PDB file of C-alpha atoms in Angstrom:
ATOM      1  CA  MET B   1     148.256  66.545 149.053  1.00 83.00           C
ATOM      2  CA  ARG B   2     146.887  67.050 152.380  1.00 90.00           C
ATOM      3  CA  LYS B   3     145.781  70.633 152.936  1.00 95.00           C
ATOM      4  CA  VAL B   4     146.646  74.303 152.212  1.00 96.00           C
ATOM      5  CA  ASP B   5     149.321  74.980 154.793  1.00 95.00           C
ATOM      6  CA  HIS B   6     149.915  78.630 154.290  1.00 96.00           C
ATOM      7  CA  VAL B   7     149.778  81.434 151.710  1.00 98.00           C
ATOM      8  CA  GLY B   8     153.078  83.311 151.037  1.00 97.00           C
ATOM      9  CA  ILE B   9     152.730  87.041 150.453  1.00 98.00           C
ATOM     10  CA  ALA B  10     155.556  89.029 149.011  1.00 98.00           C
ATOM     11  CA  VAL B  11     156.284  92.249 150.826  1.00 98.00           C
ATOM     12  CA  ALA B  12     159.113  94.803 150.414  1.00 97.00           C
ATOM     13  CA  ASP B  13     159.377  95.830 154.189  1.00 97.00           C
ATOM     14  CA  LEU B  14     158.514  93.325 156.689  1.00 98.00           C
ATOM     15  CA  ASP B  15     158.046  95.773 159.574  1.00 97.00           C
ATOM     16  CA  GLU B  16     155.727  97.926 157.632  1.00 97.00           C
ATOM     17  CA  ALA B  17     153.761  95.043 156.217  1.00 98.00           C
ATOM     18  CA  ARG B  18     153.421  93.580 159.827  1.00 97.00           C
ATOM     19  CA  ARG B  19     151.780  96.687 161.136  1.00 96.00           C
ATOM     20  CA  THR B  20     148.891  96.172 158.621  1.00 95.00           C
ATOM     21  CA  TRP B  21     148.585  92.385 158.945  1.00 96.00           C
ATOM     22  CA  ASP B  22     149.066  92.183 162.700  1.00 96.00           C
ATOM     23  CA  ALA B  23     146.087  94.546 162.994  1.00 94.00           C
ATOM     24  CA  LEU B  24     144.038  92.924 160.263  1.00 95.00           C
ATOM     25  CA  LEU B  25     144.505  89.364 161.594  1.00 96.00           C
ATOM     26  CA  GLY B  26     144.623  90.148 165.343  1.00 94.00           C
ATOM     27  CA  GLN B  27     147.633  87.789 165.688  1.00 95.00           C
ATOM     28  CA  THR B  28     151.341  87.864 166.300  1.00 97.00           C
ATOM     29  CA  PRO B  29     153.551  86.059 163.909  1.00 98.00           C
ATOM     30  CA  VAL B  30     156.630  83.863 164.170  1.00 97.00           C
ATOM     31  CA  VAL B  31     159.545  85.786 162.484  1.00 97.00           C
ATOM     32  CA  GLU B  32     162.362  83.739 160.920  1.00 95.00           C
ATOM     33  CA  ASP B  33     165.201  83.966 158.440  1.00 94.00           C
ATOM     34  CA  VAL B  34     165.186  81.445 155.704  1.00 90.00           C
ATOM     35  CA  PRO B  35     168.618  81.414 154.170  1.00 89.00           C
ATOM     36  CA  THR B  36     167.948  79.048 151.232  1.00 84.00           C
ATOM     37  CA  GLN B  37     165.434  81.588 149.851  1.00 86.00           C
ATOM     38  CA  LYS B  38     167.254  84.706 151.052  1.00 94.00           C
ATOM     39  CA  VAL B  39     164.189  85.866 152.807  1.00 95.00           C
ATOM     40  CA  ARG B  40     162.760  86.796 156.169  1.00 97.00           C
ATOM     41  CA  THR B  41     159.270  85.385 156.971  1.00 96.00           C
ATOM     42  CA  ALA B  42     156.573  86.366 159.515  1.00 97.00           C
ATOM     43  CA  THR B  43     154.158  83.411 159.749  1.00 96.00           C
ATOM     44  CA  TYR B  44     150.783  83.947 161.424  1.00 97.00           C
ATOM     45  CA  PRO B  45     148.868  81.093 163.224  1.00 96.00           C
ATOM     46  CA  CYS B  46     146.147  81.487 160.736  1.00 96.00           C
ATOM     47  CA  GLY B  47     148.490  80.428 157.773  1.00 96.00           C
ATOM     48  CA  ILE B  48     149.387  83.824 156.378  1.00 97.00           C
ATOM     49  CA  GLU B  49     153.166  84.123 155.770  1.00 97.00           C
ATOM     50  CA  LEU B  50     154.757  87.435 154.816  1.00 98.00           C
ATOM     51  CA  VAL B  51     157.972  87.014 152.908  1.00 97.00           C
ATOM     52  CA  ALA B  52     160.425  89.878 152.557  1.00 98.00           C
ATOM     53  CA  PRO B  53     163.557  89.812 150.396  1.00 98.00           C
ATOM     54  CA  GLN B  54     167.080  89.936 152.346  1.00 96.00           C
ATOM     55  CA  SER B  55     169.069  90.312 149.170  1.00 95.00           C
ATOM     56  CA  PRO B  56     168.491  91.607 145.745  1.00 94.00           C
ATOM     57  CA  GLU B  57     169.065  88.041 144.447  1.00 93.00           C
ATOM     58  CA  SER B  58     166.118  86.698 146.274  1.00 94.00           C
ATOM     59  CA  PRO B  59     163.233  85.273 144.113  1.00 92.00           C
ATOM     60  CA  ILE B  60     161.128  87.652 146.193  1.00 96.00           C
ATOM     61  CA  SER B  61     162.991  90.702 144.973  1.00 97.00           C
ATOM     62  CA  ARG B  62     162.474  89.729 141.437  1.00 95.00           C
ATOM     63  CA  PHE B  63     158.779  89.134 142.077  1.00 95.00           C
ATOM     64  CA  LEU B  64     158.341  92.544 143.732  1.00 97.00           C
ATOM     65  CA  ALA B  65     160.155  94.288 140.759  1.00 97.00           C
ATOM     66  CA  LYS B  66     157.858  92.522 138.204  1.00 94.00           C
ATOM     67  CA  ARG B  67     154.452  92.334 140.001  1.00 92.00           C
ATOM     68  CA  GLY B  68     154.614  94.485 143.172  1.00 95.00           C
ATOM     69  CA  PRO B  69     153.447  93.153 146.395  1.00 97.00           C
ATOM     70  CA  GLY B  70     150.905  90.408 146.600  1.00 97.00           C
ATOM     71  CA  ILE B  71     150.335  86.662 146.870  1.00 97.00           C
ATOM     72  CA  HIS B  72     153.578  84.849 145.824  1.00 97.00           C
ATOM     73  CA  HIS B  73     152.878  81.198 146.465  1.00 97.00           C
ATOM     74  CA  VAL B  74     150.558  78.624 148.037  1.00 98.00           C
ATOM     75  CA  THR B  75     152.043  75.876 150.168  1.00 97.00           C
ATOM     76  CA  LEU B  76     150.518  72.458 150.502  1.00 97.00           C
ATOM     77  CA  ALA B  77     151.243  70.183 153.440  1.00 96.00           C
ATOM     78  CA  VAL B  78     152.100  66.701 152.402  1.00 97.00           C
ATOM     79  CA  ASP B  79     153.044  63.540 154.303  1.00 95.00           C
ATOM     80  CA  ASP B  80     155.905  62.336 152.079  1.00 96.00           C
ATOM     81  CA  ILE B  81     157.512  65.038 149.892  1.00 97.00           C
ATOM     82  CA  ALA B  82     159.861  62.732 148.071  1.00 96.00           C
ATOM     83  CA  GLY B  83     156.931  60.520 147.074  1.00 96.00           C
ATOM     84  CA  GLU B  84     154.929  63.504 145.937  1.00 96.00           C
ATOM     85  CA  LEU B  85     157.779  64.875 144.000  1.00 97.00           C
ATOM     86  CA  ALA B  86     158.220  61.465 142.205  1.00 96.00           C
ATOM     87  CA  ARG B  87     154.541  61.118 141.502  1.00 96.00           C
ATOM     88  CA  LEU B  88     154.418  64.777 140.012  1.00 96.00           C
ATOM     89  CA  LYS B  89     157.554  64.185 137.832  1.00 95.00           C
ATOM     90  CA  SER B  90     155.991  60.974 136.412  1.00 94.00           C
ATOM     91  CA  GLN B  91     153.005  63.088 135.365  1.00 91.00           C
ATOM     92  CA  GLY B  92     155.089  65.559 133.554  1.00 92.00           C
ATOM     93  CA  VAL B  93     154.780  68.409 136.201  1.00 94.00           C
ATOM     94  CA  LYS B  94     157.890  70.601 136.008  1.00 96.00           C
ATOM     95  CA  LEU B  95     159.779  71.051 139.375  1.00 97.00           C
ATOM     96  CA  VAL B  96     161.873  73.972 140.523  1.00 96.00           C
ATOM     97  CA  ASN B  97     163.510  71.880 143.361  1.00 95.00           C
ATOM     98  CA  GLU B  98     164.005  68.213 142.146  1.00 93.00           C
ATOM     99  CA  ALA B  99     164.975  67.306 145.739  1.00 95.00           C
ATOM    100  CA  PRO B 100     163.547  69.063 148.896  1.00 96.00           C
ATOM    101  CA  VAL B 101     165.416  72.032 150.468  1.00 93.00           C
ATOM    102  CA  LYS B 102     165.224  73.429 153.999  1.00 90.00           C
ATOM    103  CA  GLY B 103     162.342  75.867 154.411  1.00 85.00           C
ATOM    104  CA  ALA B 104     160.822  77.860 157.333  1.00 80.00           C
ATOM    105  CA  GLY B 105     160.869  75.803 160.469  1.00 81.00           C
ATOM    106  CA  GLY B 106     163.668  73.772 159.033  1.00 85.00           C
ATOM    107  CA  LEU B 107     161.053  71.462 157.281  1.00 92.00           C
ATOM    108  CA  PRO B 108     161.673  69.893 153.768  1.00 96.00           C
ATOM    109  CA  VAL B 109     160.010  72.097 151.016  1.00 95.00           C
ATOM    110  CA  ALA B 110     160.036  72.089 147.252  1.00 96.00           C
ATOM    111  CA  PHE B 111     158.609  74.397 144.653  1.00 96.00           C
ATOM    112  CA  LEU B 112     156.928  73.299 141.433  1.00 97.00           C
ATOM    113  CA  GLN B 113     157.261  75.333 138.322  1.00 97.00           C
ATOM    114  CA  PRO B 114     154.221  77.791 138.124  1.00 96.00           C
ATOM    115  CA  VAL B 115     150.936  76.043 136.989  1.00 95.00           C
ATOM    116  CA  GLY B 116     148.375  78.236 135.462  1.00 94.00           C
ATOM    117  CA  GLY B 117     150.000  81.267 136.880  1.00 95.00           C
ATOM    118  CA  VAL B 118     150.267  79.725 140.495  1.00 97.00           C
ATOM    119  CA  LEU B 119     153.529  78.937 142.288  1.00 97.00           C
ATOM    120  CA  VAL B 120     152.998  75.955 144.412  1.00 97.00           C
ATOM    121  CA  GLU B 121     155.264  74.843 147.333  1.00 96.00           C
ATOM    122  CA  LEU B 122     155.105  71.460 148.978  1.00 97.00           C
ATOM    123  CA  LYS B 123     156.002  71.112 152.640  1.00 96.00           C
ATOM    124  CA  GLU B 124     156.487  67.855 154.402  1.00 96.00           C
ATOM    125  CA  LYS B 125     154.911  68.170 157.755  1.00 90.00           C
ATOM    126  CA  ARG B 126     154.083  65.843 160.554  1.00 81.00           C
ATOM    127  CA  ARG B 127     150.123  65.351 161.193  1.00 79.00           C
TER     128      ARG B 127
ATOM    129  CA  MET D   1     140.714  84.976 162.158  1.00 83.00           C
ATOM    130  CA  ARG D   2     141.004  81.181 162.510  1.00 90.00           C
ATOM    131  CA  LYS D   3     142.695  79.635 159.549  1.00 95.00           C
ATOM    132  CA  VAL D   4     143.313  79.813 155.840  1.00 96.00           C
ATOM    133  CA  ASP D   5     140.366  78.052 154.578  1.00 95.00           C
ATOM    134  CA  HIS D   6     141.046  77.985 150.795  1.00 96.00           C
ATOM    135  CA  VAL D   7     142.899  79.876 148.012  1.00 98.00           C
ATOM    136  CA  GLY D   8     140.812  80.920 145.133  1.00 97.00           C
ATOM    137  CA  ILE D   9     142.578  80.566 141.670  1.00 98.00           C
ATOM    138  CA  ALA D  10     141.109  82.444 138.570  1.00 98.00           C
ATOM    139  CA  VAL D  11     140.801  80.261 135.637  1.00 98.00           C
ATOM    140  CA  ALA D  12     139.298  80.930 132.070  1.00 97.00           C
ATOM    141  CA  ASP D  13     138.049  77.474 131.361  1.00 97.00           C
ATOM    142  CA  LEU D  14     137.013  75.245 134.401  1.00 98.00           C
ATOM    143  CA  ASP D  15     137.206  71.986 132.475  1.00 97.00           C
ATOM    144  CA  GLU D  16     140.724  72.682 131.064  1.00 97.00           C
ATOM    145  CA  ALA D  17     142.137  73.891 134.399  1.00 98.00           C
ATOM    146  CA  ARG D  18     140.612  70.845 136.229  1.00 97.00           C
ATOM    147  CA  ARG D  19     142.533  68.421 133.998  1.00 96.00           C
ATOM    148  CA  THR D  20     145.761  70.037 135.357  1.00 95.00           C
ATOM    149  CA  TRP D  21     144.711  70.357 138.947  1.00 96.00           C
ATOM    150  CA  ASP D  22     142.920  67.171 139.339  1.00 96.00           C
ATOM    151  CA  ALA D  23     146.223  65.233 138.202  1.00 94.00           C
ATOM    152  CA  LEU D  24     148.477  67.588 140.188  1.00 95.00           C
ATOM    153  CA  LEU D  25     146.507  67.355 143.441  1.00 96.00           C
ATOM    154  CA  GLY D  26     145.386  63.856 142.997  1.00 94.00           C
ATOM    155  CA  GLN D  27     141.921  64.809 144.135  1.00 95.00           C
ATOM    156  CA  THR D  28     138.387  65.331 142.788  1.00 97.00           C
ATOM    157  CA  PRO D  29     136.720  68.727 143.464  1.00 98.00           C
ATOM    158  CA  VAL D  30     133.170  69.693 144.375  1.00 97.00           C
ATOM    159  CA  VAL D  31     131.855  71.806 141.459  1.00 97.00           C
ATOM    160  CA  GLU D  32     129.332  74.601 142.248  1.00 95.00           C
ATOM    161  CA  ASP D  33     127.660  77.692 140.790  1.00 94.00           C
ATOM    162  CA  VAL D  34     127.979  80.819 142.925  1.00 90.00           C
ATOM    163  CA  PRO D  35     125.392  83.236 141.518  1.00 89.00           C
ATOM    164  CA  THR D  36     126.379  86.242 143.817  1.00 84.00           C
ATOM    165  CA  GLN D  37     129.784  86.241 142.255  1.00 86.00           C
ATOM    166  CA  LYS D  38     128.750  85.038 138.729  1.00 94.00           C
ATOM    167  CA  VAL D  39     131.218  82.177 138.931  1.00 95.00           C
ATOM    168  CA  ARG D  40     131.522  78.472 138.867  1.00 97.00           C
ATOM    169  CA  THR D  41     133.918  76.931 141.433  1.00 96.00           C
ATOM    170  CA  ALA D  42     135.844  73.653 141.881  1.00 97.00           C
ATOM    171  CA  THR D  43     136.846  73.178 145.366  1.00 96.00           C
ATOM    172  CA  TYR D  44     139.327  70.429 146.267  1.00 97.00           C
ATOM    173  CA  PRO D  45     139.458  68.825 149.705  1.00 96.00           C
ATOM    174  CA  CYS D  46     143.087  70.357 150.143  1.00 96.00           C
ATOM    175  CA  GLY D  47     141.704  73.888 149.988  1.00 96.00           C
ATOM    176  CA  ILE D  48     142.402  74.876 146.299  1.00 97.00           C
ATOM    177  CA  GLU D  49     139.492  76.392 144.619  1.00 97.00           C
ATOM    178  CA  LEU D  50     139.358  77.132 141.010  1.00 98.00           C
ATOM    179  CA  VAL D  51     137.080  79.990 139.997  1.00 97.00           C
ATOM    180  CA  ALA D  52     135.720  80.462 136.540  1.00 98.00           C
ATOM    181  CA  PRO D  53     133.578  83.443 135.298  1.00 97.00           C
ATOM    182  CA  GLN D  54     130.025  82.571 134.216  1.00 96.00           C
ATOM    183  CA  SER D  55     129.528  86.161 132.781  1.00 95.00           C
ATOM    184  CA  PRO D  56     131.580  88.996 131.436  1.00 94.00           C
ATOM    185  CA  GLU D  57     130.397  91.051 134.321  1.00 93.00           C
ATOM    186  CA  SER D  58     132.084  88.631 136.940  1.00 94.00           C
ATOM    187  CA  PRO D  59     134.817  90.098 138.935  1.00 92.00           C
ATOM    188  CA  ILE D  60     136.858  86.994 137.714  1.00 96.00           C
ATOM    189  CA  SER D  61     136.441  88.199 134.111  1.00 97.00           C
ATOM    190  CA  ARG D  62     137.946  91.481 134.907  1.00 95.00           C
ATOM    191  CA  PHE D  63     140.832  89.844 136.919  1.00 95.00           C
ATOM    192  CA  LEU D  64     141.614  87.490 134.060  1.00 97.00           C
ATOM    193  CA  ALA D  65     141.581  90.349 131.431  1.00 97.00           C
ATOM    194  CA  LYS D  66     143.960  92.464 133.668  1.00 94.00           C
ATOM    195  CA  ARG D  67     146.247  89.810 135.200  1.00 92.00           C
ATOM    196  CA  GLY D  68     145.819  86.501 133.493  1.00 95.00           C
ATOM    197  CA  PRO D  69     145.108  83.410 135.293  1.00 97.00           C
ATOM    198  CA  GLY D  70     146.535  83.047 138.965  1.00 97.00           C
ATOM    199  CA  ILE D  71     145.772  83.404 142.570  1.00 97.00           C
ATOM    200  CA  HIS D  72     142.844  85.593 142.988  1.00 97.00           C
ATOM    201  CA  HIS D  73     142.085  85.554 146.710  1.00 97.00           C
ATOM    202  CA  VAL D  74     142.787  83.965 150.011  1.00 98.00           C
ATOM    203  CA  THR D  75     139.853  82.966 152.226  1.00 97.00           C
ATOM    204  CA  LEU D  76     140.125  83.001 156.038  1.00 97.00           C
ATOM    205  CA  ALA D  77     137.531  80.935 158.180  1.00 96.00           C
ATOM    206  CA  VAL D  78     136.108  82.910 161.030  1.00 96.00           C
ATOM    207  CA  ASP D  79     133.637  82.057 163.788  1.00 95.00           C
ATOM    208  CA  ASP D  80     131.692  85.305 163.761  1.00 96.00           C
ATOM    209  CA  ILE D  81     131.901  87.243 160.451  1.00 97.00           C
ATOM    210  CA  ALA D  82     129.612  90.088 161.668  1.00 96.00           C
ATOM    211  CA  GLY D  83     131.915  90.528 164.562  1.00 96.00           C
ATOM    212  CA  GLU D  84     134.990  90.537 162.422  1.00 96.00           C
ATOM    213  CA  LEU D  85     133.723  92.953 160.003  1.00 97.00           C
ATOM    214  CA  ALA D  86     132.854  95.326 162.848  1.00 96.00           C
ATOM    215  CA  ARG D  87     136.249  94.922 164.341  1.00 95.00           C
ATOM    216  CA  LEU D  88     138.088  95.485 160.995  1.00 96.00           C
ATOM    217  CA  LYS D  89     135.854  98.534 160.166  1.00 95.00           C
ATOM    218  CA  SER D  90     136.667 100.082 163.451  1.00 94.00           C
ATOM    219  CA  GLN D  91     140.403  99.743 162.550  1.00 91.00           C
ATOM    220  CA  GLY D  92     139.904 101.616 159.348  1.00 92.00           C
ATOM    221  CA  VAL D  93     140.063  98.456 157.003  1.00 94.00           C
ATOM    222  CA  LYS D  94     138.086  99.041 153.907  1.00 96.00           C
ATOM    223  CA  LEU D  95     135.435  96.380 153.082  1.00 97.00           C
ATOM    224  CA  VAL D  96     134.003  95.389 149.688  1.00 96.00           C
ATOM    225  CA  ASN D  97     130.977  93.659 151.406  1.00 95.00           C
ATOM    226  CA  GLU D  98     129.789  95.756 154.345  1.00 93.00           C
ATOM    227  CA  ALA D  99     127.340  92.923 155.152  1.00 95.00           C
ATOM    228  CA  PRO D 100     127.973  89.228 154.404  1.00 95.00           C
ATOM    229  CA  VAL D 101     126.738  87.609 151.117  1.00 93.00           C
ATOM    230  CA  LYS D 102     126.112  83.987 150.264  1.00 90.00           C
ATOM    231  CA  GLY D 103     129.286  82.252 149.064  1.00 85.00           C
ATOM    232  CA  ALA D 104     130.130  78.716 148.035  1.00 80.00           C
ATOM    233  CA  GLY D 105     128.403  76.090 150.113  1.00 81.00           C
ATOM    234  CA  GLY D 106     125.783  78.831 151.060  1.00 85.00           C
ATOM    235  CA  LEU D 107     127.993  80.030 153.867  1.00 92.00           C
ATOM    236  CA  PRO D 108     128.248  83.766 154.718  1.00 96.00           C
ATOM    237  CA  VAL D 109     131.278  85.517 153.118  1.00 95.00           C
ATOM    238  CA  ALA D 110     132.625  88.979 152.748  1.00 96.00           C
ATOM    239  CA  PHE D 111     135.419  90.518 150.835  1.00 96.00           C
ATOM    240  CA  LEU D 112     137.872  93.183 152.024  1.00 97.00           C
ATOM    241  CA  GLN D 113     139.321  95.706 149.856  1.00 97.00           C
ATOM    242  CA  PRO D 114     142.729  94.552 148.656  1.00 96.00           C
ATOM    243  CA  VAL D 115     145.537  94.888 151.345  1.00 95.00           C
ATOM    244  CA  GLY D 116     149.050  95.020 150.029  1.00 94.00           C
ATOM    245  CA  GLY D 117     148.035  93.540 146.734  1.00 95.00           C
ATOM    246  CA  VAL D 118     146.042  90.783 148.367  1.00 97.00           C
ATOM    247  CA  LEU D 119     142.268  90.199 148.107  1.00 97.00           C
ATOM    248  CA  VAL D 120     140.997  88.618 151.438  1.00 97.00           C
ATOM    249  CA  GLU D 121     137.606  86.827 151.839  1.00 96.00           C
ATOM    250  CA  LEU D 122     136.190  86.014 155.201  1.00 97.00           C
ATOM    251  CA  LYS D 123     133.884  82.935 155.528  1.00 96.00           C
ATOM    252  CA  GLU D 124     131.874  82.102 158.574  1.00 96.00           C
ATOM    253  CA  LYS D 125     132.288  78.315 159.007  1.00 90.00           C
ATOM    254  CA  ARG D 126     131.417  76.033 161.863  1.00 81.00           C
ATOM    255  CA  ARG D 127     134.311  74.335 163.581  1.00 79.00           C
TER     256      ARG D 127
END
């Protein structure tokens, strides 16, 4: 595990949330659809990622219904996602994605089952 | 705002949580008492910080009682914390700490009032 890459924040309305976060961070995000998660994301250079559902079946819709808006996940950059998933599995860590899927930026990502109330995503990212 | 510095995770028992996170992250944290927040922290090189209350009056005790363990805050590194706090205040952002206090590592930190369900901490940190 190399470094926290970003923090994913669940929001109901991306445009409304952007008004708040653009001003707070003083930055402009990259906006992108991520079909595998049925979400649209707005990622700021500082590592804050707003995540809005694009379907009632999105995991973010369920999160918002249960918890309301707030931090949804933390993403750790790794050099070798397949290797990390194998290491975690051998230690008994439960995985949501047994194999990587395509995340924001087209990069390979995988979610672990929540650990101590925390949803962790791994992202394979070139240094 | 420069970059997400770390993610603070509220835990009830630091030693128990460390067993899980040491193995998951494959790293050893720096453990430190932070008297201003009445907490003990374990900070991993990757930017995960476990935060355990050292008193029932700690904000972390209240968080755990209300929400259970999970992500408590996200910390953004800034070059000039006083300047950022003044900028945010001028934009109507509500602050918990009007002036910086001493955080982990003895660095100046300040919390904002929660924004969209997210507790944000600023930390002034040399590049």
